[in-house]
Amino acid sequence: MVSFCAMALLSLVSGGSAAGELVLAEGGRSPYQIVVADDASLSTKHGAEELQTFLEEISGAKLPIVSDRQPATPREIVIGDNARLRAIVPEIDLKPLGPEGYIIRVVGERLIVAGGALRGNMYGVYGFLEDHLGCRWFAPGVSRIPKRTRLTVGPIDERQVPVLEYRAPFVFECFDGDWCARNRMNSNAARLGEKHGGKVKFADGFFCHTFNRLVPPEKYFDDHPEYFSMVKGKRQRDRSQLCCTNPDVVRICTETIRAAMRAQPEAAVFSVSHNDWYNYCECPACSELARREGSQIAPVLQLVNSVAEAVEKEFPDKIVETLAYQWTRRPPKTIRPRPNVVIRLCSIECCFSHPLETCDGEQNRAFRADVETWSKIAPRLWVWDYATDFKHYLLPFPNQRVRGPNVRFFVAHNVKGIMEQDTYNTPDSELAALGGYISAKCLWNPNYDPETAMNEFLEGYYGRAAEPIRTYIDLLHDRVERENIHVNIWAECNSPHLTDELLIEANECWRQAENLAADDPATLNRVKLSRMSVDYAILERGRLQAAEKLPLNERFAALAAARFGPFFETLDRSALTRLHEWKLLDKKAYRRELADNLGLSEK
C-alpha cells in the first residue's frame, strides 16, 4: 500500500500563525524560494516549475526557483537531493524510496520534498499540491485549484511509496502527459516525455501478442512449418501460434528479443506472448508438457523462461513479459517464472458489474482461483484488466463501483502492476474521463475511497449538474447489485442490466443535468457529450423494438424519436470515431441507417 508516516493535514485558515505553521504566501507575496540542484533530473526541475505555477495560481505569489549553490535563506522549499537537503538533514536516506517514492517534511521553517530522481521528486510535488493543498486534475483542461489569500502549512512528516510499479489507466482521455504525471500515473500509452520522467515503456512492436513478430510465418513457414502450431495433426500457417518446444523457435525468439533490447535501450518491457486467438500447438512435445503441468501455458512459459535466462546477464534491468490470457491463464503445476519475467494476467472473461472478490459468477470464481495461485508462484505479477464494453463503446456500463475494490483485490494478491483497458482508440466514450480518474486515484493509493473520487470528479467536471448525474450512476449500479445481474465486456443493447423504464428515468436525470448546466457553456458541452451514452442505449433499443427483437413500448419509441436529433447533433460535433473497437464510425451512414430502422424521416 501507499505508506504514510504521521501525515498532518494542511491548515488553510486566516488568522495568526500557529506554532509550527509555515506561512508560504500572504496577500500575493511570499518570503519563500524553491531550491533545486543545477544538475537535477529534468523531471525534478519540471516538478519545481509546476510547484511555482500552481502556488502562484493558488495564492498569487510567484516563488523564485534558485540553485542550491546560492546562499541559503531562512524560508525555502527544497526539491530533491541536493546540497541544501544534505545540509538540513544530512542523515536522510532516499534509496528505500525507489524511483517513484518521496518524503514531504517540514524542518524548521523549510519544506522538504525529496525522493527518487526518476519521478519521485516530481510526484512529491504533486502529492503536496493534491494531498495538502487540495488541487485536483480531473481531465485534461479540467482541474480544481483552490484560491487562498493566506497559504499556510502545518507540520508534515510523510512518506509515500507506490505499491504498484506499473499504473496505467488505458483510456484515451488519460493519455495526456501532464494529466498522467499530475495524477502520478506512469502509463505506457501516455504521452509522458523526459520532463515527466518518462514511463513504463514497452518496446515498440513488443507490447503484446508477439508470436508472429518474433517468428513471422511469411518468412519461415514455407521452409520450416515445424516452427508453427500443429492443430488436428496439421501445421498452421494462418492464425497460428508457435511450437514453443522447438529449439529453433527458442533460438529465433531469443535472437529477436536480444536484438530489440540492443536497438531500444530506453524500453523496459519486451513481450513474448501468444497471438490473440486459439490454435495452440498440439504436437507431441507441447501436448505432453501441457498435460504434465495441467495448463497450456507450460510450453509458452518454458519458452519465455529460456529467452529471459539467455538475455538476463546482458540486460539485467529488462523485463520479459508474457500473457496469462484465455487458454494460457491457468497457472502451471511446477514451472515457475524467472525473476526477470512478468506474468500479465488477463481478466477478459469476467463479470465487471460486481467486485471480482465477491462476485458469485462462474467466470469470476475461476478467475479468483487463478489469481490466488499466480500470486504465490509469480515473482512479478501484473494484471491486464478491462473497463469498457468493447462491442458498444457508448453503452451504459455499470463498472464504476468495482474499480476501487478490484484494485485492492489485486494488490492483496501480490500484483505489482495494473493496466485498466478502457476505450483507448477514441475520445468521448461512455463516462471515460470519470472512470480514468477513479482508476488513477486507486492505482496510486489502493486505499483511496472510490466514492470520494467519484464525487469530487462529478463536482469538478459537471459543476451544478453533478447531483442528477450521480443519481443516474446510482440508478444503473443499484440495479445490477440488487438483481445480481452479471455484465461482461461484450454486453449487447438488450442486456438485462438495461430496461426501458431504467432508461426513461436515466433520460430524466440527464435532462435535469442539462438544465442545471445551461448557463455554463463548457460544462453544458461536457454534460451533452456524456449524455450520448444514454441516448445511444435508447436509440439502439428502439431499433431492436422496431425490428421486433424486443417487445414494442410505445412510450419508449416516442422517447427514441425525440432523442434522435439531439443525439446526432452532439455526435456530429463530438470527437468520437468508433462505436466499437474494430471499425471507424461513418457518422452520416450511421444516422441514415438508424433513421431508416426507426422509421424516422430524414429531410
Coordinates of C-alpha atoms in Angstrom, one line a residue:
M1 CA 0.0 0.0 0.0
V2 CA 1.0 3.6 -0.2
S3 CA 2.7 4.2 3.1
F4 CA 2.0 7.3 5.3
C5 CA 4.0 8.4 8.3
A6 CA 2.5 10.8 10.8
M7 CA 0.7 12.6 8.0
A8 CA -0.6 16.0 9.0
L9 CA -3.3 17.9 7.2
L10 CA -2.9 21.4 5.8
S11 CA -4.3 24.4 7.7
L12 CA -5.8 26.9 5.3
V13 CA -7.4 29.4 7.7
S14 CA -7.0 33.1 8.2
G15 CA -5.7 34.4 11.5
G16 CA -2.4 34.4 13.5
S17 CA 0.4 32.0 12.7
A18 CA 0.1 28.8 14.8
A19 CA 3.1 27.1 16.4
G20 CA 5.0 25.2 13.7
E21 CA 3.0 26.7 10.9
L22 CA 4.7 27.9 7.7
V23 CA 3.1 30.9 6.0
L24 CA 4.0 30.2 2.4
A25 CA 2.2 33.2 1.0
E26 CA 0.0 36.0 2.1
G27 CA -1.5 38.9 0.1
G28 CA 0.1 37.8 -3.1
R29 CA 3.6 37.8 -1.7
S30 CA 5.9 35.1 -0.3
P31 CA 9.2 35.0 1.6
Y32 CA 9.9 31.5 0.2
Q33 CA 12.1 30.4 -2.7
I34 CA 12.2 27.0 -4.4
V35 CA 15.7 25.3 -4.3
V36 CA 16.8 22.8 -6.9
A37 CA 20.2 21.5 -7.9
D38 CA 21.7 22.6 -11.2
D39 CA 22.2 19.0 -12.2
A40 CA 18.8 17.8 -11.1
S41 CA 16.9 15.5 -13.3
L42 CA 14.5 17.0 -15.9
S43 CA 11.5 15.7 -14.0
T44 CA 12.8 17.3 -10.8
K45 CA 13.2 20.6 -12.5
H46 CA 9.8 20.2 -14.1
G47 CA 8.3 19.5 -10.7
A48 CA 9.8 22.7 -9.3
E49 CA 8.3 24.6 -12.2
E50 CA 4.9 23.0 -11.6
L51 CA 5.1 23.9 -7.9
Q52 CA 5.9 27.5 -8.8
T53 CA 3.0 27.6 -11.3
F54 CA 0.3 26.2 -9.0
L55 CA 1.4 28.1 -5.9
E56 CA 1.1 31.3 -7.9
E57 CA -2.4 30.2 -9.2
I58 CA -3.4 29.4 -5.6
S59 CA -2.0 32.4 -3.8
G60 CA -1.0 35.0 -6.4
A61 CA 2.6 34.8 -5.2
K62 CA 5.3 33.6 -7.7
L63 CA 8.2 32.0 -5.8
P64 CA 11.6 32.2 -7.4
I65 CA 13.4 29.0 -8.4
V66 CA 17.1 29.1 -7.3
S67 CA 20.1 26.9 -7.4
D68 CA 21.3 25.0 -4.3
R69 CA 24.6 26.8 -4.9
Q70 CA 23.1 30.1 -3.9
P71 CA 23.3 31.1 -0.2
A72 CA 20.7 29.7 2.0
T73 CA 17.8 31.8 3.2
P74 CA 15.6 31.1 6.3
R75 CA 12.5 30.1 4.3
E76 CA 12.9 27.6 1.5
I77 CA 11.1 24.8 -0.3
V78 CA 13.8 22.2 -1.1
I79 CA 13.1 19.9 -4.0
G80 CA 15.1 16.7 -4.5
D81 CA 18.5 15.5 -3.3
N82 CA 20.9 18.5 -3.3
A83 CA 23.4 20.4 -1.2
R84 CA 20.7 22.2 0.7
L85 CA 18.9 19.0 1.6
R86 CA 22.2 17.4 2.9
A87 CA 22.9 20.5 5.0
I88 CA 19.4 20.4 6.6
V89 CA 19.1 16.6 7.1
P90 CA 22.5 15.0 6.5
E91 CA 21.3 11.6 7.7
I92 CA 18.5 11.3 5.2
D93 CA 18.4 8.1 3.1
L94 CA 16.4 8.3 -0.1
K95 CA 17.3 4.9 -1.6
P96 CA 14.5 3.0 0.1
L97 CA 12.0 5.3 -1.7
G98 CA 13.0 3.8 -5.1
P99 CA 12.5 5.7 -8.3
E100 CA 8.9 7.0 -7.6
G101 CA 8.6 7.3 -3.8
Y102 CA 9.1 10.5 -1.8
I103 CA 9.0 12.2 1.5
I104 CA 7.4 15.5 2.4
R105 CA 8.7 17.0 5.6
V106 CA 8.6 20.4 7.4
V107 CA 12.0 21.1 9.1
G108 CA 12.1 24.4 11.0
E109 CA 10.9 27.0 8.5
R110 CA 11.7 24.9 5.5
L111 CA 9.6 22.5 3.5
I112 CA 11.4 19.4 2.0
V113 CA 10.1 17.4 -0.9
A114 CA 12.6 14.7 -1.9
G115 CA 12.6 11.2 -3.4
G116 CA 13.6 9.3 -6.4
A117 CA 15.2 11.3 -9.2
L118 CA 13.3 9.5 -11.9
R119 CA 9.8 10.6 -10.9
G120 CA 9.8 10.7 -7.1
N121 CA 10.7 14.3 -6.6
M122 CA 8.1 15.4 -9.2
Y123 CA 5.5 13.1 -7.7
G124 CA 6.3 14.6 -4.3
V125 CA 5.4 18.0 -5.7
Y126 CA 2.1 16.7 -7.0
G127 CA 1.4 14.8 -3.8
F128 CA 2.0 18.1 -1.8
L129 CA -0.3 20.0 -4.1
E130 CA -3.0 17.4 -4.1
D131 CA -2.9 15.9 -0.6
H132 CA -2.1 19.1 1.3
L133 CA -3.3 22.0 -0.8
G134 CA -6.4 20.4 -2.3
C135 CA -5.5 20.5 -6.0
R136 CA -7.2 18.1 -8.3
W137 CA -6.7 17.3 -12.0
F138 CA -9.9 15.7 -13.3
A139 CA -9.3 15.6 -17.0
P140 CA -7.1 17.4 -19.5
G141 CA -8.2 21.0 -19.2
V142 CA -10.5 20.4 -16.2
S143 CA -9.0 20.9 -12.7
R144 CA -9.7 22.3 -9.3
I145 CA -7.0 24.7 -8.0
P146 CA -8.1 26.4 -4.7
K147 CA -7.6 30.1 -4.2
R148 CA -6.1 31.3 -0.9
T149 CA -5.1 34.8 0.1
R150 CA -3.1 33.3 3.0
L151 CA -1.5 30.0 2.4
T152 CA -0.2 28.1 5.4
V153 CA 1.2 24.6 6.1
G154 CA 1.2 22.8 9.4
P155 CA 3.7 20.1 10.5
I156 CA 4.2 17.4 7.9
D157 CA 6.3 14.2 8.1
E158 CA 5.0 12.0 5.3
R159 CA 6.5 9.1 3.3
Q160 CA 4.8 7.6 0.2
V161 CA 6.0 4.7 -1.9
P162 CA 3.6 3.3 -4.5
V163 CA 2.9 -0.4 -4.2
L164 CA 2.2 -0.7 -7.9
E165 CA 5.2 -0.3 -10.1
Y166 CA 3.0 0.0 -13.3
R167 CA -0.1 2.1 -13.2
A168 CA -2.0 2.5 -16.5
P169 CA -5.5 3.9 -17.0
F170 CA -5.5 2.8 -20.6
V171 CA -8.2 5.2 -21.8
F172 CA -8.0 7.9 -24.5
E173 CA -8.8 10.8 -22.1
C174 CA -5.9 9.7 -19.8
F175 CA -3.1 9.7 -22.4
D176 CA -2.3 13.4 -21.8
G177 CA 1.2 13.5 -20.4
D178 CA 0.6 16.4 -17.9
W179 CA -2.6 14.8 -16.6
C180 CA -0.8 11.4 -16.2
A181 CA 2.1 13.0 -14.3
R182 CA -0.1 15.1 -12.1
N183 CA -2.1 12.0 -11.1
R184 CA 1.1 10.0 -10.6
M185 CA 0.5 7.5 -13.4
N186 CA 3.3 6.0 -15.4
S187 CA 1.1 4.5 -18.2
N188 CA 3.0 3.1 -21.2
A189 CA 0.4 4.6 -23.6
A190 CA 0.5 8.1 -22.2
R191 CA 2.4 11.0 -23.8
L192 CA 4.9 11.1 -21.0
G193 CA 8.1 12.8 -22.1
E194 CA 11.5 13.2 -20.5
K195 CA 10.3 16.2 -18.4
H196 CA 7.8 13.8 -16.8
G197 CA 10.4 11.2 -16.0
G198 CA 9.3 9.0 -18.8
K199 CA 7.1 6.0 -18.3
V200 CA 7.0 2.2 -18.1
K201 CA 7.9 1.7 -21.7
F202 CA 7.2 -1.4 -23.7
A203 CA 9.5 -1.9 -26.6
D204 CA 8.0 -0.8 -29.9
G205 CA 6.3 -3.8 -31.5
F206 CA 6.6 -5.8 -28.4
F207 CA 3.6 -4.8 -26.3
C208 CA 1.5 -8.0 -26.6
H209 CA 0.6 -10.9 -28.9
T210 CA 4.1 -11.0 -30.4
F211 CA 4.5 -14.6 -31.7
N212 CA 4.0 -13.5 -35.3
R213 CA 6.5 -10.7 -34.9
L214 CA 9.1 -13.0 -33.3
V215 CA 8.8 -15.8 -35.9
P216 CA 7.0 -14.4 -38.9
P217 CA 5.1 -17.1 -40.8
E218 CA 5.7 -15.3 -44.1
K219 CA 9.4 -15.6 -43.5
Y220 CA 9.7 -19.1 -42.1
F221 CA 6.6 -21.2 -42.7
D222 CA 7.4 -22.5 -46.3
D223 CA 10.8 -23.9 -45.2
H224 CA 10.0 -24.6 -41.6
P225 CA 6.4 -25.4 -40.9
E226 CA 7.6 -27.2 -37.8
Y227 CA 8.1 -23.8 -36.2
F228 CA 4.3 -23.3 -36.0
S229 CA 1.5 -24.9 -34.1
M230 CA 0.1 -28.2 -35.1
V231 CA -3.7 -28.3 -34.9
K232 CA -5.5 -31.6 -35.5
G233 CA -2.4 -33.1 -37.0
K234 CA -1.6 -30.2 -39.4
R235 CA 0.9 -27.3 -39.1
Q236 CA -0.9 -23.9 -39.3
R237 CA 0.3 -21.0 -41.4
D238 CA -2.7 -18.7 -40.8
R239 CA -3.9 -17.8 -37.4
S240 CA -1.1 -19.9 -35.9
Q241 CA 0.8 -20.0 -32.7
L242 CA 4.4 -21.1 -32.2
C243 CA 5.6 -24.6 -31.5
C244 CA 7.2 -23.5 -28.2
T245 CA 9.1 -26.6 -27.5
N246 CA 11.0 -26.4 -30.9
P247 CA 14.6 -25.5 -30.1
D248 CA 15.0 -23.4 -33.2
V249 CA 11.9 -21.4 -32.2
V250 CA 13.5 -20.8 -28.8
R251 CA 16.7 -19.6 -30.6
I252 CA 14.9 -17.3 -33.0
C253 CA 12.8 -15.7 -30.3
T254 CA 15.9 -15.2 -28.1
E255 CA 17.8 -13.6 -31.0
T256 CA 14.9 -11.3 -31.8
I257 CA 14.4 -10.2 -28.3
R258 CA 18.1 -9.6 -27.7
A259 CA 18.3 -7.5 -30.9
A260 CA 15.3 -5.5 -29.8
M261 CA 16.9 -4.9 -26.4
R262 CA 20.0 -3.6 -28.1
A263 CA 18.1 -1.5 -30.5
Q264 CA 15.7 0.0 -27.9
P265 CA 17.8 0.7 -24.8
E266 CA 15.1 3.1 -23.4
A267 CA 12.5 0.3 -23.3
A268 CA 12.0 -1.7 -20.2
V269 CA 9.4 -4.4 -21.2
F270 CA 9.6 -6.9 -24.1
S271 CA 6.6 -9.2 -24.6
V272 CA 7.0 -12.8 -25.7
S273 CA 3.3 -13.7 -25.8
H274 CA 0.9 -15.8 -27.9
N275 CA -1.3 -14.3 -30.7
D276 CA -4.8 -13.1 -30.0
W277 CA -6.6 -16.3 -30.9
Y278 CA -6.5 -20.0 -30.1
N279 CA -4.8 -22.8 -32.2
Y280 CA -2.2 -23.6 -29.6
C281 CA 0.3 -26.3 -30.6
E282 CA -0.8 -29.9 -30.3
C283 CA 2.4 -31.6 -31.3
P284 CA 3.5 -34.5 -29.0
A285 CA 6.2 -32.4 -27.1
C286 CA 3.9 -29.4 -26.5
S287 CA 0.9 -31.6 -25.6
E288 CA 2.9 -33.7 -23.2
L289 CA 4.3 -30.7 -21.4
A290 CA 0.9 -29.1 -21.1
R291 CA -0.6 -32.3 -19.8
R292 CA 2.1 -32.7 -17.1
E293 CA 1.7 -29.1 -16.0
G294 CA -2.1 -29.0 -16.3
S295 CA -2.1 -25.9 -18.4
Q296 CA -1.4 -24.8 -22.0
I297 CA 0.8 -22.0 -20.6
A298 CA 3.5 -24.6 -19.8
P299 CA 5.1 -24.7 -23.3
V300 CA 4.8 -20.9 -23.6
L301 CA 6.3 -20.2 -20.2
Q302 CA 9.1 -22.7 -20.8
L303 CA 9.9 -20.7 -24.0
V304 CA 9.6 -17.3 -22.1
N305 CA 11.9 -18.5 -19.3
S306 CA 14.5 -19.7 -21.8
V307 CA 14.5 -16.3 -23.5
A308 CA 14.7 -14.5 -20.2
E309 CA 17.6 -16.6 -19.0
A310 CA 19.5 -16.0 -22.2
V311 CA 19.3 -12.2 -22.1
E312 CA 19.4 -11.7 -18.3
K313 CA 23.2 -11.2 -18.0
E314 CA 23.5 -8.6 -20.7
F315 CA 20.2 -6.9 -19.8
P316 CA 19.7 -7.3 -16.0
D317 CA 17.2 -4.4 -15.9
K318 CA 15.0 -5.5 -18.7
I319 CA 11.7 -7.5 -18.3
V320 CA 10.5 -10.3 -20.5
E321 CA 6.7 -10.3 -20.3
T322 CA 4.1 -12.9 -21.3
L323 CA 0.3 -13.1 -21.0
A324 CA -1.8 -15.4 -18.9
Y325 CA -4.7 -15.0 -21.2
Q326 CA -7.6 -17.2 -22.2
W327 CA -6.0 -20.6 -22.9
T328 CA -2.8 -19.7 -21.1
R329 CA -4.5 -18.3 -18.0
R330 CA -4.3 -21.3 -15.7
P331 CA -1.1 -21.5 -13.7
P332 CA 1.3 -24.5 -14.3
K333 CA 1.8 -27.1 -11.6
T334 CA 5.6 -26.9 -11.3
I335 CA 7.2 -24.5 -13.8
R336 CA 7.9 -21.1 -12.2
P337 CA 8.5 -17.8 -13.9
R338 CA 12.1 -16.5 -13.7
P339 CA 12.7 -13.3 -11.6
N340 CA 13.0 -11.2 -14.8
V341 CA 9.7 -12.5 -16.2
V342 CA 6.4 -10.7 -15.7
I343 CA 3.2 -12.6 -15.9
R344 CA 0.4 -10.3 -17.1
L345 CA -2.8 -12.0 -16.0
C346 CA -5.9 -11.0 -18.0
S347 CA -9.5 -10.9 -16.7
I348 CA -11.2 -10.8 -20.1
E349 CA -13.9 -13.4 -19.3
C350 CA -15.1 -11.8 -16.1
C351 CA -18.2 -10.0 -14.9
F352 CA -17.4 -6.4 -14.2
S353 CA -20.7 -5.3 -12.6
H354 CA -19.6 -6.8 -9.3
P355 CA -16.3 -6.8 -7.5
L356 CA -14.0 -9.7 -8.5
E357 CA -13.5 -10.8 -4.9
T358 CA -17.2 -11.3 -4.1
C359 CA -19.0 -11.9 -7.4
D360 CA -20.7 -15.3 -7.5
G361 CA -20.5 -15.7 -11.3
E362 CA -18.7 -18.8 -12.5
Q363 CA -16.1 -16.9 -14.5
N364 CA -15.2 -14.7 -11.6
R365 CA -14.8 -17.7 -9.2
A366 CA -12.5 -19.3 -11.7
F367 CA -10.5 -16.1 -12.2
R368 CA -10.1 -15.7 -8.4
A369 CA -8.7 -19.2 -8.2
D370 CA -6.1 -18.4 -10.9
V371 CA -5.2 -15.1 -9.2
E372 CA -4.6 -16.8 -5.9
T373 CA -2.3 -19.4 -7.4
W374 CA -0.4 -17.0 -9.6
S375 CA 0.1 -14.7 -6.6
K376 CA 2.0 -17.5 -4.9
I377 CA 4.3 -18.5 -7.8
A378 CA 4.9 -15.4 -9.8
P379 CA 7.7 -13.2 -8.5
R380 CA 6.4 -10.3 -10.7
L381 CA 2.6 -10.4 -11.4
W382 CA 0.8 -7.7 -13.4
V383 CA -2.8 -7.6 -14.4
W384 CA -4.5 -6.6 -17.7
D385 CA -8.0 -5.6 -16.5
Y386 CA -10.9 -4.4 -18.6
A387 CA -13.1 -1.4 -18.1
T388 CA -15.4 -0.9 -21.1
D389 CA -17.9 -2.6 -23.4
F390 CA -15.8 -3.4 -26.5
K391 CA -18.9 -4.1 -28.6
H392 CA -20.6 -0.8 -27.7
Y393 CA -18.3 2.0 -26.5
L394 CA -21.3 4.2 -25.7
L395 CA -23.5 1.7 -23.9
P396 CA -24.0 2.4 -20.2
F397 CA -21.6 0.1 -18.4
P398 CA -22.1 -0.4 -14.6
N399 CA -18.4 -0.8 -13.5
Q400 CA -17.6 2.4 -11.7
R401 CA -18.1 1.0 -8.3
V402 CA -15.9 -2.0 -8.8
R403 CA -12.7 -0.1 -9.8
G404 CA -11.5 0.5 -6.3
P405 CA -12.4 -2.9 -4.8
N406 CA -10.8 -4.7 -7.8
V407 CA -7.5 -2.8 -7.4
R408 CA -7.4 -3.6 -3.7
F409 CA -8.1 -7.3 -4.5
F410 CA -5.2 -7.4 -6.9
V411 CA -2.8 -5.6 -4.5
A412 CA -3.8 -8.1 -1.8
H413 CA -2.7 -10.9 -4.1
N414 CA 0.8 -9.7 -4.8
V415 CA 0.0 -7.8 -8.1
K416 CA 2.7 -5.2 -8.8
G417 CA 1.3 -3.6 -12.0
I418 CA -2.2 -2.9 -13.4
M419 CA -3.5 -1.7 -16.8
E420 CA -7.1 -0.8 -16.9
Q421 CA -8.0 -1.2 -20.6
D422 CA -10.8 1.2 -21.3
T423 CA -11.8 2.9 -24.5
Y424 CA -8.3 3.6 -25.8
N425 CA -8.9 4.4 -29.5
T426 CA -11.4 7.2 -29.4
P427 CA -12.4 10.0 -27.1
D428 CA -15.9 10.7 -25.8
S429 CA -16.9 7.2 -25.0
E430 CA -19.2 6.3 -22.0
L431 CA -18.1 8.2 -18.9
A432 CA -14.4 7.6 -19.9
A433 CA -12.9 10.6 -18.0
L434 CA -14.7 9.6 -14.8
G435 CA -13.5 6.0 -15.0
G436 CA -10.0 7.1 -15.7
Y437 CA -9.9 9.4 -12.8
I438 CA -11.3 6.9 -10.3
S439 CA -8.8 4.3 -11.6
A440 CA -5.9 6.7 -11.2
K441 CA -6.7 7.6 -7.6
C442 CA -6.9 3.9 -6.7
L443 CA -3.9 2.8 -8.7
W444 CA -1.7 5.3 -6.8
N445 CA -3.3 4.7 -3.5
P446 CA -5.4 1.5 -3.3
N447 CA -6.9 2.8 -0.1
Y448 CA -8.3 5.9 -1.7
D449 CA -12.1 5.9 -1.2
P450 CA -13.6 5.5 -4.7
E451 CA -16.8 7.2 -3.6
T452 CA -14.8 10.3 -2.7
A453 CA -13.1 10.0 -6.1
M454 CA -16.4 9.8 -7.9
N455 CA -18.0 12.7 -6.0
E456 CA -15.1 15.0 -6.4
F457 CA -14.8 14.3 -10.1
L458 CA -18.6 14.8 -10.7
E459 CA -18.5 18.1 -8.8
G460 CA -15.3 19.3 -10.6
Y461 CA -16.3 18.1 -14.1
Y462 CA -20.0 18.7 -14.2
G463 CA -20.4 21.5 -11.6
R464 CA -24.0 22.2 -10.7
A465 CA -25.1 19.2 -12.8
A466 CA -23.3 16.7 -10.6
E467 CA -26.3 15.7 -8.5
P468 CA -28.6 14.3 -11.2
I469 CA -25.6 12.6 -12.9
R470 CA -24.8 10.9 -9.6
T471 CA -28.4 9.8 -9.4
Y472 CA -28.1 8.3 -12.8
I473 CA -24.9 6.4 -11.9
D474 CA -26.5 5.1 -8.7
L475 CA -29.6 4.0 -10.7
L476 CA -27.5 2.0 -13.1
H477 CA -25.3 0.4 -10.4
D478 CA -28.1 -0.3 -7.9
R479 CA -29.9 -2.4 -10.4
V480 CA -27.1 -4.8 -11.2
E481 CA -26.3 -5.1 -7.5
R482 CA -29.9 -5.6 -6.3
E483 CA -30.8 -8.1 -9.0
N484 CA -27.3 -9.7 -9.3
I485 CA -27.0 -9.1 -13.0
H486 CA -23.6 -10.1 -14.5
V487 CA -22.3 -7.8 -17.2
N488 CA -19.2 -8.6 -19.3
I489 CA -17.3 -6.6 -21.8
W490 CA -19.3 -7.9 -24.7
A491 CA -22.7 -6.7 -23.5
E492 CA -25.4 -6.1 -26.1
C493 CA -28.0 -3.4 -26.1
N494 CA -30.6 -5.9 -25.0
S495 CA -28.5 -6.8 -21.9
P496 CA -30.7 -7.3 -18.8
H497 CA -28.9 -4.6 -17.0
L498 CA -30.9 -2.1 -19.1
T499 CA -34.6 -1.8 -19.3
D500 CA -37.0 0.7 -20.9
E501 CA -38.0 2.0 -17.5
L502 CA -34.5 2.5 -16.3
L503 CA -33.5 4.4 -19.5
I504 CA -36.6 6.6 -19.3
E505 CA -35.6 7.5 -15.7
A506 CA -32.0 8.0 -16.8
N507 CA -33.1 10.3 -19.6
E508 CA -34.8 12.5 -17.0
C509 CA -31.6 12.6 -14.9
W510 CA -29.7 13.9 -17.9
R511 CA -32.4 16.4 -18.8
Q512 CA -32.1 17.9 -15.3
A513 CA -28.3 17.9 -15.7
E514 CA -28.5 19.9 -18.9
N515 CA -30.9 22.4 -17.3
L516 CA -28.6 22.9 -14.4
A517 CA -25.6 23.5 -16.7
A518 CA -27.4 25.7 -19.1
D519 CA -25.6 28.9 -18.1
D520 CA -22.1 27.4 -18.3
P521 CA -21.3 26.5 -22.0
A522 CA -18.1 24.5 -21.2
T523 CA -19.9 22.4 -18.6
L524 CA -23.0 22.0 -20.7
N525 CA -20.9 20.7 -23.5
R526 CA -19.4 18.0 -21.2
V527 CA -22.9 17.1 -20.0
K528 CA -24.2 16.7 -23.5
L529 CA -21.2 14.6 -24.6
S530 CA -21.7 12.3 -21.5
R531 CA -25.5 12.1 -22.2
M532 CA -24.7 10.4 -25.6
S533 CA -24.4 7.2 -23.7
V534 CA -28.0 7.0 -22.5
D535 CA -29.2 8.4 -25.9
Y536 CA -27.3 5.6 -27.7
A537 CA -28.9 3.0 -25.5
I538 CA -32.4 4.5 -26.1
L539 CA -31.9 4.6 -29.8
E540 CA -30.4 1.2 -30.2
R541 CA -33.0 -0.5 -28.1
G542 CA -35.6 1.5 -30.1
R543 CA -34.1 -0.1 -33.2
L544 CA -34.4 -3.6 -31.6
Q545 CA -38.1 -2.9 -30.8
A546 CA -38.8 -1.7 -34.3
A547 CA -37.3 -5.0 -35.6
E548 CA -39.4 -7.0 -33.2
K549 CA -36.3 -8.2 -31.3
L550 CA -37.6 -6.6 -28.1
P551 CA -41.2 -6.0 -27.1
L552 CA -42.6 -2.8 -28.5
N553 CA -43.1 0.0 -25.9
E554 CA -44.9 3.0 -27.5
R555 CA -43.7 5.4 -24.8
F556 CA -40.1 4.3 -25.3
A557 CA -40.5 4.5 -29.1
A558 CA -41.6 8.1 -28.7
L559 CA -38.6 8.9 -26.5
A560 CA -36.3 7.3 -29.1
A561 CA -37.8 9.6 -31.8
A562 CA -37.4 12.6 -29.5
R563 CA -33.8 11.9 -28.7
F564 CA -32.7 11.1 -32.3
G565 CA -32.0 14.7 -33.3
P566 CA -30.2 15.9 -30.1
F567 CA -28.1 12.7 -30.1
F568 CA -26.8 13.2 -33.6
E569 CA -26.3 16.9 -33.1
T570 CA -23.9 16.1 -30.2
L571 CA -22.4 13.1 -32.0
D572 CA -21.6 15.2 -35.1
R573 CA -19.5 17.7 -33.1
S574 CA -18.0 15.1 -30.8
A575 CA -14.6 13.6 -31.4
L576 CA -16.0 10.1 -31.2
T577 CA -14.6 8.0 -34.0
R578 CA -15.8 4.5 -33.1
L579 CA -18.9 2.8 -31.7
H580 CA -16.9 -0.4 -31.0
E581 CA -13.3 -1.5 -31.0
W582 CA -12.9 -2.8 -34.6
K583 CA -14.2 -0.2 -37.1
L584 CA -14.2 3.5 -37.7
L585 CA -17.6 5.2 -37.5
D586 CA -19.2 6.8 -40.5
K587 CA -21.5 9.2 -38.7
K588 CA -23.6 10.1 -41.8
A589 CA -24.1 6.5 -42.7
Y590 CA -25.0 5.5 -39.1
R591 CA -27.6 8.3 -39.0
R592 CA -29.2 7.3 -42.2
E593 CA -29.3 3.6 -41.2
L594 CA -30.7 4.3 -37.7
A595 CA -33.3 6.7 -39.0
D596 CA -34.5 4.1 -41.5
N597 CA -34.6 1.3 -38.9
L598 CA -36.6 3.6 -36.5
G599 CA -39.0 4.7 -39.3
L600 CA -38.0 8.3 -39.0
S601 CA -38.0 10.7 -41.9
E602 CA -34.7 12.4 -42.6
K603 CA -35.1 15.7 -44.5

